mmCIF file of C-alpha atoms in Angstrom:
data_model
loop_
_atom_site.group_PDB
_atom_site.id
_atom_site.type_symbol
_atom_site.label_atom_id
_atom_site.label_comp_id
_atom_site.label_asym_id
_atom_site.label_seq_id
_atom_site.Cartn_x
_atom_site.Cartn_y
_atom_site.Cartn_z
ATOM 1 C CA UNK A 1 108.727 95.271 132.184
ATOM 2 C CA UNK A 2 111.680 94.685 129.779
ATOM 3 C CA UNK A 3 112.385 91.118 128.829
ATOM 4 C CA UNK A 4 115.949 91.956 129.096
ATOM 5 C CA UNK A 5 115.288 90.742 132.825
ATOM 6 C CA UNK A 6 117.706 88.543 134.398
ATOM 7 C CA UNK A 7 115.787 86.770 137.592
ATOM 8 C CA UNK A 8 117.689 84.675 140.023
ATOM 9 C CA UNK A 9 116.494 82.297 142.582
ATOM 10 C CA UNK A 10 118.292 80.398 145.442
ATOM 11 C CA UNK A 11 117.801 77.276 146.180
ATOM 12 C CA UNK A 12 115.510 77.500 149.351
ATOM 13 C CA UNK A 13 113.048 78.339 146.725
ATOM 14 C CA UNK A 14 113.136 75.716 144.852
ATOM 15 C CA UNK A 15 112.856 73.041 148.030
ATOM 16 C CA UNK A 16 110.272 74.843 149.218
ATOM 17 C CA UNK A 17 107.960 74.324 146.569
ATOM 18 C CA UNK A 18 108.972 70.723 145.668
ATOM 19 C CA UNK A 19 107.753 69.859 149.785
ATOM 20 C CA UNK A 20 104.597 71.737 148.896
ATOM 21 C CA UNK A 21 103.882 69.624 145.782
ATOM 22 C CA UNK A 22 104.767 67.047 147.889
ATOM 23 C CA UNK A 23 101.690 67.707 150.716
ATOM 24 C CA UNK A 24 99.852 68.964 147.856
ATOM 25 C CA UNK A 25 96.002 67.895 148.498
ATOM 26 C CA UNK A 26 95.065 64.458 146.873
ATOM 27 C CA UNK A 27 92.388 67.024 144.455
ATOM 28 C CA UNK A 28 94.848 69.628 143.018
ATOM 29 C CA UNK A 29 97.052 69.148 140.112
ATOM 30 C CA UNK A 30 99.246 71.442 140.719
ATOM 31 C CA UNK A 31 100.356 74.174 143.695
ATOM 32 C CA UNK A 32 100.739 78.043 143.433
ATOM 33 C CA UNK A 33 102.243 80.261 145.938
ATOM 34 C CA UNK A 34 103.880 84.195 146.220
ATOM 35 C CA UNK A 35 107.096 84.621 145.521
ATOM 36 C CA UNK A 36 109.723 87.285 147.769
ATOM 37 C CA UNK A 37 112.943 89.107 147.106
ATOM 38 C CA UNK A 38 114.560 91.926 146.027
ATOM 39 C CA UNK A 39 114.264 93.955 142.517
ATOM 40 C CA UNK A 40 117.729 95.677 141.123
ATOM 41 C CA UNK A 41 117.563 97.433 137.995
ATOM 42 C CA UNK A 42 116.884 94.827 135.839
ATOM 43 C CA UNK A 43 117.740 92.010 138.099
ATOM 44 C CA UNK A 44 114.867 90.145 140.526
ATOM 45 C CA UNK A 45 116.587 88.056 143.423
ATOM 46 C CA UNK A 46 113.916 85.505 144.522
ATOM 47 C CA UNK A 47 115.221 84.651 148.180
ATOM 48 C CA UNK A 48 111.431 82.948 149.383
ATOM 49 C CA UNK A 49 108.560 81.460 149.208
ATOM 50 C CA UNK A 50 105.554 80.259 150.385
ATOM 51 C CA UNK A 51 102.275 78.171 148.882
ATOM 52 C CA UNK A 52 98.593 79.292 148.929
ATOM 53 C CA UNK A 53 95.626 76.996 149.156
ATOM 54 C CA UNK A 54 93.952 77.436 145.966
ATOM 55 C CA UNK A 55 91.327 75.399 143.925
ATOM 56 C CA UNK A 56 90.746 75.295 140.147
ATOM 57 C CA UNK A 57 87.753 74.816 138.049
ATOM 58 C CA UNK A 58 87.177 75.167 134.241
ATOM 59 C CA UNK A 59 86.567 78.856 134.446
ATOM 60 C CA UNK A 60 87.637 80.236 137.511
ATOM 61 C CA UNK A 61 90.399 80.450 140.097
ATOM 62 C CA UNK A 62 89.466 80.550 143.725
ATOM 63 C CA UNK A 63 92.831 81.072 145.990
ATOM 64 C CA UNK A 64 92.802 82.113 149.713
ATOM 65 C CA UNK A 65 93.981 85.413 149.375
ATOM 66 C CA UNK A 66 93.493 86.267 153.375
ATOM 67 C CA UNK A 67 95.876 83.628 153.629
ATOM 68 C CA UNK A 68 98.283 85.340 151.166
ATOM 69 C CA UNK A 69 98.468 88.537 152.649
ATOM 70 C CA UNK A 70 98.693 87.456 156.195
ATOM 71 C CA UNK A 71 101.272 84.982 155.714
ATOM 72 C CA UNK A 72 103.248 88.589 153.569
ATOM 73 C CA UNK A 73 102.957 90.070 156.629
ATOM 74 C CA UNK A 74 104.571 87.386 158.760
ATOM 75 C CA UNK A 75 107.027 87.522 156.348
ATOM 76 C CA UNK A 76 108.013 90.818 156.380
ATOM 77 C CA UNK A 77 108.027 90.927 160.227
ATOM 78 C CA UNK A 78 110.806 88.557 160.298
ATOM 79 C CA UNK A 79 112.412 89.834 156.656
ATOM 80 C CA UNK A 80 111.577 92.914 156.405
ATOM 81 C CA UNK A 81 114.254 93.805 153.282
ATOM 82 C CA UNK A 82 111.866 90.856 151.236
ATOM 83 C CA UNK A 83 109.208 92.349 148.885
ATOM 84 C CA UNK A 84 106.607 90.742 147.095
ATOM 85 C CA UNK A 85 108.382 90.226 143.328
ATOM 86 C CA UNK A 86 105.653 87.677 141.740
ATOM 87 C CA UNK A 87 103.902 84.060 142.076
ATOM 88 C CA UNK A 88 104.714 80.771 141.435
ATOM 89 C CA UNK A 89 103.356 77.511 140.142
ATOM 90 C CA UNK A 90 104.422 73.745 139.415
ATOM 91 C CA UNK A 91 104.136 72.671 135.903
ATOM 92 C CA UNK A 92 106.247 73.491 132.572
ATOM 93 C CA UNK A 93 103.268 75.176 130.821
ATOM 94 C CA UNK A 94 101.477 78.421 131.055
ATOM 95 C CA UNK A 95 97.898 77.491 131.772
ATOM 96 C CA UNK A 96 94.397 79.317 130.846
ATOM 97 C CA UNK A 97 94.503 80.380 134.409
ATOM 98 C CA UNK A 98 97.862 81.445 134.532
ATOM 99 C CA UNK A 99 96.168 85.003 133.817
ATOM 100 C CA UNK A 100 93.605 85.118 136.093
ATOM 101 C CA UNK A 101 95.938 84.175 138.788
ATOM 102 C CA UNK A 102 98.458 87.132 137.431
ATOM 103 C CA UNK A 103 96.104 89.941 137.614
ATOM 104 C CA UNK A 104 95.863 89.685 141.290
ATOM 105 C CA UNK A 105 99.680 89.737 141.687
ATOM 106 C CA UNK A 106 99.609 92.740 139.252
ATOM 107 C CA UNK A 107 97.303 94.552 142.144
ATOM 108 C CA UNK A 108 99.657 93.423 144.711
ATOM 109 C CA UNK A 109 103.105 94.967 142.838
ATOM 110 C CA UNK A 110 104.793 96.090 140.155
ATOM 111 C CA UNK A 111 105.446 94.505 136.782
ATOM 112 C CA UNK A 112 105.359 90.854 138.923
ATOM 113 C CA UNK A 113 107.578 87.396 137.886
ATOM 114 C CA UNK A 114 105.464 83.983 137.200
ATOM 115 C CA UNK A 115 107.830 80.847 137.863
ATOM 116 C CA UNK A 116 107.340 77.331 137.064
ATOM 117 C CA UNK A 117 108.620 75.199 138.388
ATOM 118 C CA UNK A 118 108.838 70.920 136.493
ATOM 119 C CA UNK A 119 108.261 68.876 139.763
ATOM 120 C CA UNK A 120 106.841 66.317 137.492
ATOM 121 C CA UNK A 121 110.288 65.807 136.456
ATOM 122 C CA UNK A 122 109.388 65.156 132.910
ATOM 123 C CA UNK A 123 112.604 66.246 131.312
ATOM 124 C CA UNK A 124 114.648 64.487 133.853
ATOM 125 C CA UNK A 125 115.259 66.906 135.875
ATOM 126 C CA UNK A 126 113.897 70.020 137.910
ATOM 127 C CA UNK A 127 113.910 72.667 135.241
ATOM 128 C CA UNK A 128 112.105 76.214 135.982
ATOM 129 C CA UNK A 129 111.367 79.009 133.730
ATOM 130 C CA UNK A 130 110.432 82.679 134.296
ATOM 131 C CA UNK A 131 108.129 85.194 132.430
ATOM 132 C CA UNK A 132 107.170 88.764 132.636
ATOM 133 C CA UNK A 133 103.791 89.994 131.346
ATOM 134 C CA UNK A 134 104.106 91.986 128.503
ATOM 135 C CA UNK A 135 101.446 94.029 126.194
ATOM 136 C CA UNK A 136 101.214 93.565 122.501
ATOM 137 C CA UNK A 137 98.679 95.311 119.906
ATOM 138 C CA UNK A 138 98.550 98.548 117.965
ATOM 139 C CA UNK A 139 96.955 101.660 120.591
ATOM 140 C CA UNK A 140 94.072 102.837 119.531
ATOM 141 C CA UNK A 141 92.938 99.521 118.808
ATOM 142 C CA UNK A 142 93.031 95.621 119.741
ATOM 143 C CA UNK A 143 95.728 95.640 122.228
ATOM 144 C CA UNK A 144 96.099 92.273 124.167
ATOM 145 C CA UNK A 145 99.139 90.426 126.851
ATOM 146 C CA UNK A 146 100.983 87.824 126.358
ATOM 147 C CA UNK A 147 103.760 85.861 128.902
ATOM 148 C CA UNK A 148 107.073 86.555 127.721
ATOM 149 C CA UNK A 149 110.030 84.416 129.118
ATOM 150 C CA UNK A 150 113.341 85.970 130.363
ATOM 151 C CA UNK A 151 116.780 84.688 131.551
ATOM 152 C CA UNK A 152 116.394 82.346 135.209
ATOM 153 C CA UNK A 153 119.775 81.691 137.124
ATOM 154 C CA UNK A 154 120.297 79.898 140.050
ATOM 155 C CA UNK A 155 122.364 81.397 142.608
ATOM 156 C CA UNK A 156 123.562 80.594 145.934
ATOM 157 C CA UNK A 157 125.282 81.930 148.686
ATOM 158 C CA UNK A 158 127.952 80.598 150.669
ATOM 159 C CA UNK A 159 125.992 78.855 153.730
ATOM 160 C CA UNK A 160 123.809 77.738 150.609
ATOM 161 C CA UNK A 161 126.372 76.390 149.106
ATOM 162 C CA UNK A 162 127.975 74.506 152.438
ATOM 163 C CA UNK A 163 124.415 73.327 152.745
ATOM 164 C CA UNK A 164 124.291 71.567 149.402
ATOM 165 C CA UNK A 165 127.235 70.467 149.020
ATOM 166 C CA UNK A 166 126.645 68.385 152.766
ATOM 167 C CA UNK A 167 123.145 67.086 151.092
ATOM 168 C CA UNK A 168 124.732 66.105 147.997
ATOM 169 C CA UNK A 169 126.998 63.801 150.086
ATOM 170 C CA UNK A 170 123.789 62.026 151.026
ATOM 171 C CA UNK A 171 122.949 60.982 147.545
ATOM 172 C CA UNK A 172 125.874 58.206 147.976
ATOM 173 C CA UNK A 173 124.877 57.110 151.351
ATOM 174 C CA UNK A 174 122.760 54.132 151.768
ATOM 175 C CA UNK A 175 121.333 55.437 155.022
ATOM 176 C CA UNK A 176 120.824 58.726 153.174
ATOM 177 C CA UNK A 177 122.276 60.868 155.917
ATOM 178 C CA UNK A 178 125.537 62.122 156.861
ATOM 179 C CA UNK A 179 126.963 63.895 159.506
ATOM 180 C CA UNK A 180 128.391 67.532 159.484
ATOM 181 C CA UNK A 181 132.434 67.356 159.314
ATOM 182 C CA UNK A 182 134.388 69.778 161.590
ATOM 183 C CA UNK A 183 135.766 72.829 160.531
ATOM 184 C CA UNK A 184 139.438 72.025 160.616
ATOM 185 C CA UNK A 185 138.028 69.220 157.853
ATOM 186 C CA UNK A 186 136.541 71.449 155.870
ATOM 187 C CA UNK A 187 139.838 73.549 156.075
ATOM 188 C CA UNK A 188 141.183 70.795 154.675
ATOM 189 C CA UNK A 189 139.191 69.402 152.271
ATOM 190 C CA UNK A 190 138.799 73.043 150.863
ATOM 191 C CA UNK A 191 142.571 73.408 150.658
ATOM 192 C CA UNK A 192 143.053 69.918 148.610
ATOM 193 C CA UNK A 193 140.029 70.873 146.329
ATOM 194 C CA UNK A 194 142.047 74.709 146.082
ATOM 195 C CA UNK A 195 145.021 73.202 144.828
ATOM 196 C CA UNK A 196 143.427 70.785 142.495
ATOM 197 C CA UNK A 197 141.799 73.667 140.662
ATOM 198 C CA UNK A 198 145.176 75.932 140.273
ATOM 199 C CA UNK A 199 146.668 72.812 139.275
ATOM 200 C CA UNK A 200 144.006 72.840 136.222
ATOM 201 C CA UNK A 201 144.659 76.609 135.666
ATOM 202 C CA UNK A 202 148.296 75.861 135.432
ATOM 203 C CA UNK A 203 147.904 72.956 132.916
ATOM 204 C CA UNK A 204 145.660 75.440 130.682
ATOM 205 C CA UNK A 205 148.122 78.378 130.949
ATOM 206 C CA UNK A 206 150.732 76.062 130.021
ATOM 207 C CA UNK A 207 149.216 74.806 127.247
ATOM 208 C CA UNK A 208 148.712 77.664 125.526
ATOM 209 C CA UNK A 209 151.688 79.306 125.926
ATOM 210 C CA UNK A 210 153.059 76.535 124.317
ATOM 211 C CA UNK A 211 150.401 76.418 121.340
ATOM 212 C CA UNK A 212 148.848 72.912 122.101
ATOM 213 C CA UNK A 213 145.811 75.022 123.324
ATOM 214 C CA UNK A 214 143.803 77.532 121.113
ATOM 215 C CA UNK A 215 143.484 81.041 124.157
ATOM 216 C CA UNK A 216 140.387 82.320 124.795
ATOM 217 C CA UNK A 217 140.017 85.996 125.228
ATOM 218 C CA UNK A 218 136.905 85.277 127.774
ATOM 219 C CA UNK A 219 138.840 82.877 129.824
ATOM 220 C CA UNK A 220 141.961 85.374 129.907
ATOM 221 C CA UNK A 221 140.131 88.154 131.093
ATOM 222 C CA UNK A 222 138.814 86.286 133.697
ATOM 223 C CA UNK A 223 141.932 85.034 135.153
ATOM 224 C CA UNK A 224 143.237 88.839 134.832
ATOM 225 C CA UNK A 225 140.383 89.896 137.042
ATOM 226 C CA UNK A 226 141.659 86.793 139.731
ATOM 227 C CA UNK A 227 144.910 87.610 139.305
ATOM 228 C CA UNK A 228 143.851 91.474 140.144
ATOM 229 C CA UNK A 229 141.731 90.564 142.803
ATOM 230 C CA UNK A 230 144.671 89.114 144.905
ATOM 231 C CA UNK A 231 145.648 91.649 147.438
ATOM 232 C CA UNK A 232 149.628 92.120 147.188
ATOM 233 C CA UNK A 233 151.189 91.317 150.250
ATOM 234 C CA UNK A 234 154.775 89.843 150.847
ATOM 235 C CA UNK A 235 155.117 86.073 152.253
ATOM 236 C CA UNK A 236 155.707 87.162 155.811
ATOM 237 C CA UNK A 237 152.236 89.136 156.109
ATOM 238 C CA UNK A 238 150.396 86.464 154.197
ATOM 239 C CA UNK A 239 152.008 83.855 156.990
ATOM 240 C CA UNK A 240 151.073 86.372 159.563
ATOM 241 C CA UNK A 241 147.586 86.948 158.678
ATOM 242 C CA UNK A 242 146.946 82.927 157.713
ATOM 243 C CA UNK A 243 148.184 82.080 161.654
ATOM 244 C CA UNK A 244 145.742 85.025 163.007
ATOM 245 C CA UNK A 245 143.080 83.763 161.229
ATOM 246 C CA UNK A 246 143.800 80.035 162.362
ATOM 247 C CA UNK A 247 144.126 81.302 165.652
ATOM 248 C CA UNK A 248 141.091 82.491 165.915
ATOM 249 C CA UNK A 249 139.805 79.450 164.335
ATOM 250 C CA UNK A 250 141.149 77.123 166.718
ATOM 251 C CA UNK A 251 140.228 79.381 169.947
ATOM 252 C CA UNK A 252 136.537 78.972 168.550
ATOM 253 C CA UNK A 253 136.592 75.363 168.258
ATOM 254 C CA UNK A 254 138.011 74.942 172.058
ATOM 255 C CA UNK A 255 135.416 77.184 173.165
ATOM 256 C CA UNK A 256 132.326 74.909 171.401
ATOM 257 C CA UNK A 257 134.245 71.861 172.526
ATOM 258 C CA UNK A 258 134.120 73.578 176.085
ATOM 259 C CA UNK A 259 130.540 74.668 176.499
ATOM 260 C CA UNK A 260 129.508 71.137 175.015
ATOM 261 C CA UNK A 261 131.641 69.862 177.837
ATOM 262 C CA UNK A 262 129.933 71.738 180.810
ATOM 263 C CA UNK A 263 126.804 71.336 179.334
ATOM 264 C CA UNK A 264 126.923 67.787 179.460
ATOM 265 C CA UNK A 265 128.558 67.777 182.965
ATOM 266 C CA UNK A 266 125.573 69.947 183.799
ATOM 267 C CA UNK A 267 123.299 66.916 182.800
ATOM 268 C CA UNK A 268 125.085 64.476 184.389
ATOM 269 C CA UNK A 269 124.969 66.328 187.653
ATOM 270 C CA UNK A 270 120.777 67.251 187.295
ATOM 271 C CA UNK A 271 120.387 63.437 186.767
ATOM 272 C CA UNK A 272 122.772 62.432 189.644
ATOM 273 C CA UNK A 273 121.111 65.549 191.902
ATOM 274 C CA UNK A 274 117.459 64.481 191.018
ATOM 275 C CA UNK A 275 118.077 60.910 191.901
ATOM 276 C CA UNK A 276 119.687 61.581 195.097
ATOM 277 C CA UNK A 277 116.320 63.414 195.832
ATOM 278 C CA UNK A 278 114.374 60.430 195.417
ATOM 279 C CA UNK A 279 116.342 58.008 197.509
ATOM 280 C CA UNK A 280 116.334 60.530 200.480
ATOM 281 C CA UNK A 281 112.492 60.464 200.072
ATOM 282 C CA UNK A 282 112.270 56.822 200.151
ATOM 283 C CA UNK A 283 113.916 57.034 203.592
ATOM 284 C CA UNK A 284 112.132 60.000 205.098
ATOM 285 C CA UNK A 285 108.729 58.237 206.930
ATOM 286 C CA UNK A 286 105.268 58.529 205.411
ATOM 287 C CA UNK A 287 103.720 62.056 206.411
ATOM 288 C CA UNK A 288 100.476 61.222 208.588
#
């Protein structure tokens, strides 16, 4: 595999196997597990996870490979677009058993990823790190692989995103929960943050159109691929399409707030219904 690889991994991944380092047994060091996605030319999206019981010794591996393939096959039932793409493990180093464990994932697919993953959190923070396995040596003679490391990215999509940002709100909370905000907050809060951020832009376009700022070519193509990215509409269809969509918004909202409604009256009415039932049986006489 080329070490020109780019993988990327979301962040389900990466809470997945910090809660099974967490219920790790009290005996292992460390947890492994398989990793699935998707492979695109030379990108790998890691999109899951799960751990496999495993054991080490000095010099051997034993892992529950039943477990492994059963638990692919689950997997696949419920994702099937998800393909096996490699393995993971905890730690920030390659280990002598690193290889043993790859060779089984090389049975199982192509050319697969090794992740690790620092839940020790000995730099400070979570850091991860991705290799391919590549060959080395002359053919014909001593030829040999080594664990090569390529580019990691996190990435996230936008219920990811919603998701985190709600969790990172918790990190300021002494009861360390928060509730969800409505939409029509969100609206807002999105629109504030929005204008904060073109109010930024402006300031930098400013400034270097009047020379207090040195322009970066980088920077300038990527506001000409925003600017082209706009679709070109006049102020009336914008307004027209902006009260559609809030429309449709708001109808959505009154329906939720509606079925919570009935299904609440619903309770009430089993509770008041089931205790009617009981008083009438008190007064009904004792069957002989």
């Amino acid at each position: 595999m080329a070490v020109n690889l780019v993988v990327k991994v979301h962040p389900v991944v990466l809470f997945q196997i910090a809660d099974s380092y967490e219920r790790r047994s009290a005996d292992n060091h460390r947890v492994i597990g398989t990793l699935v996605g998707s492979v695109d030319k030379q990108c790998v999206e890691i999109t899951n996870c799960f751990c496999i019981p495993h054991k080490e010794y000095e010099e051997r591996v034993e892992a529950d490979i039943v477990y492994a393939q059963e638990m692919f096959e689950l997997n696949k039932k419920v994702a099937p677009h998800e393909a096996l793409v490699g393995w993971f493990a905890t730690g920030s180093e390659i280990t002598s058993h690193s290889a043993l464990i790859h060779d089984y994932y090389a049975r199982e697919t192509k050319d697969p990823i090794h992740l690790t993953v620092d839940t020790t959190l000995s730099s400070g923070r979570l850091t991860m790190k991705a290799y391919v396995f590549v060959p080395l040596g002359v053919p014909g003679a001593t030829t040999g692989s080594m664990f090569t490391p390529v580019q990691v990215d996190m990435v996230a999509t936008e219920p990811e995103i919603a998701g985190l940002d709600l969790l990172h709100k918790t990190k300021f909370s002494k009861v360390r929960s928060v509730e969800p905000v409505p939409d029509l907050t969100k609206i807002s809060v999105a629109a504030d943050k929005l204008e904060t951020m073109l109010g930024a832009l402006l300031g930098y376009v400013e400034a270097v159109l009047a020379g207090r700022e040195e322009p970066n070519s980088s920077v300038g193509r990527a506001l000409n691929d925003l600017v082209q990215s706009v679709p070109k509409m006049d102020p009336d269809q914008f307004e027209t399409m902006l009260n559609s969509n809030l429309r449709d918004l708001l109808m959505v909202v009154y329906l939720s707030q509606l079925t919570k409604t009935q299904l609440q009256l619903n309770e009430k009415l089993s509770m008041v219904s089931v205790n009617n039932i009981r008083e009438m049986a008190k007064l009904l006489p004792p069957s002989e």
